[in-house]
């Protein structure tokens, strides 16, 4: 469903492991895997605490687990954990089979997922288990259920997704039947998550100068450009077409300009030995006469009490945790860092209250003060914390209504064309400062370091911790 390219590469690696090497797993992915196991174990403990009849299928071979599953179903056990189901050519271990009827004995499939909201592929997986379960009990389960990472449970009618599942299964089996290790693999979707084959997909696309490199381009826009005979970033940058069918003229010209500025950066990189040392080319976008309040015009006048704000979050605990609220102010021409830490929900509430109270104190001193952040996460987090802890609602509402928060990402996107494939803060800041140093250079890395810190015996106060 997500990537036919991955299905093809997995098959190739299975049969010819010497031909390709998958990407190495990351510490961040291992964190998610460990958290998923913990979430599943917590749900098992909850079932046991409630006094339910839980049958845990164990065994050192598929034959043993298959027989144990058949026995548990025949006995009508209430909840079966790690049931082995098989309907050739598919087989797998379902997280839970839950009994929903005793006369006759019928089960449905439950699955634990770490995410806070259901994702489409969960339903595909559950439909596959439901089909295998139907072969065992002679009746398709009416519903399937997902136990989410935040403790919520989502139920779905199996038949609502059944026919899409069947269509997808048919396409997958056809791909497997027609698999030829010496033929070309499917074209990787530039916006898909290709898992352990991500670097292979990116290399293939880069070698062909694929349009996915153009910053902020969508798949539908790529398709329309392809239909107009534009297949590469170089072709788009040099395009003399006045318009492209079914593509907004203004959008088309913006994409041409974006490709051109990225080609300018590429030309500069080709002249040096280390391309990473070349700062991206950029171009200031002229003021929008139709919408004058855009781009640089979104920036308010400076205030000596302005705040530059960022949050670090840790999603791998129930409900998530905003463990660090960080702010920088400028005092006597020198920057000063302010931090509010939280390692549990009580501390999170306290740090949120302290931060808002600090902000309100500065705002009362100067109503022209603003809080600058990059992208929407910080504002969303303020709303979420306000609701979660039922505190500082009036203050946050007042700040939002007065437009005290200023999203610099929107300012940047509307004010400059950047000769890079993305407009992330790490990319943009190379225009005005040296590249970041230190071990923590991404949100994923910060999660890993925070998890390692919390598992250590170091002080919860970072100023007393040897790890900091």
Short mmCIF file of N, CA, C and O in Angstrom, two decimals, residues 10 17 148 155 189 249 256 284 386:
data_model
loop_
_atom_site.label_atom_id
_atom_site.label_comp_id
_atom_site.label_asym_id
_atom_site.label_seq_id
_atom_site.Cartn_x
_atom_site.Cartn_y
_atom_site.Cartn_z
N UNK A 10 12.24 -6.06 -0.86
CA UNK A 10 12.22 -7.09 0.18
C UNK A 10 12.34 -8.49 -0.44
O UNK A 10 13.05 -9.36 0.07
N UNK A 17 20.37 -12.06 -1.13
CA UNK A 17 20.87 -11.13 -0.11
C UNK A 17 22.23 -10.51 -0.43
O UNK A 17 22.61 -9.50 0.16
N UNK A 148 -4.60 1.97 20.91
CA UNK A 148 -3.62 3.01 20.57
C UNK A 148 -2.69 3.33 21.73
O UNK A 148 -2.95 2.96 22.89
N UNK A 155 -12.52 1.08 17.04
CA UNK A 155 -13.14 -0.08 16.40
C UNK A 155 -13.57 0.27 14.98
O UNK A 155 -14.00 1.39 14.71
N UNK A 189 7.90 5.86 -5.18
CA UNK A 189 7.13 7.08 -4.99
C UNK A 189 8.00 8.05 -4.18
O UNK A 189 8.44 7.73 -3.08
N UNK A 249 -1.24 28.63 -13.02
CA UNK A 249 -0.13 29.34 -13.65
C UNK A 249 0.85 29.89 -12.62
O UNK A 249 2.08 29.81 -12.79
N UNK A 256 8.98 26.63 -11.32
CA UNK A 256 10.09 26.90 -12.24
C UNK A 256 11.18 27.72 -11.53
O UNK A 256 12.39 27.41 -11.62
N UNK A 284 15.25 36.86 -2.85
CA UNK A 284 14.13 37.49 -2.13
C UNK A 284 12.94 37.61 -3.07
O UNK A 284 13.07 38.07 -4.21
N UNK A 386 -2.55 23.39 27.44
CA UNK A 386 -3.63 24.14 28.08
C UNK A 386 -4.83 23.23 28.33
O UNK A 386 -5.43 23.24 29.42
#
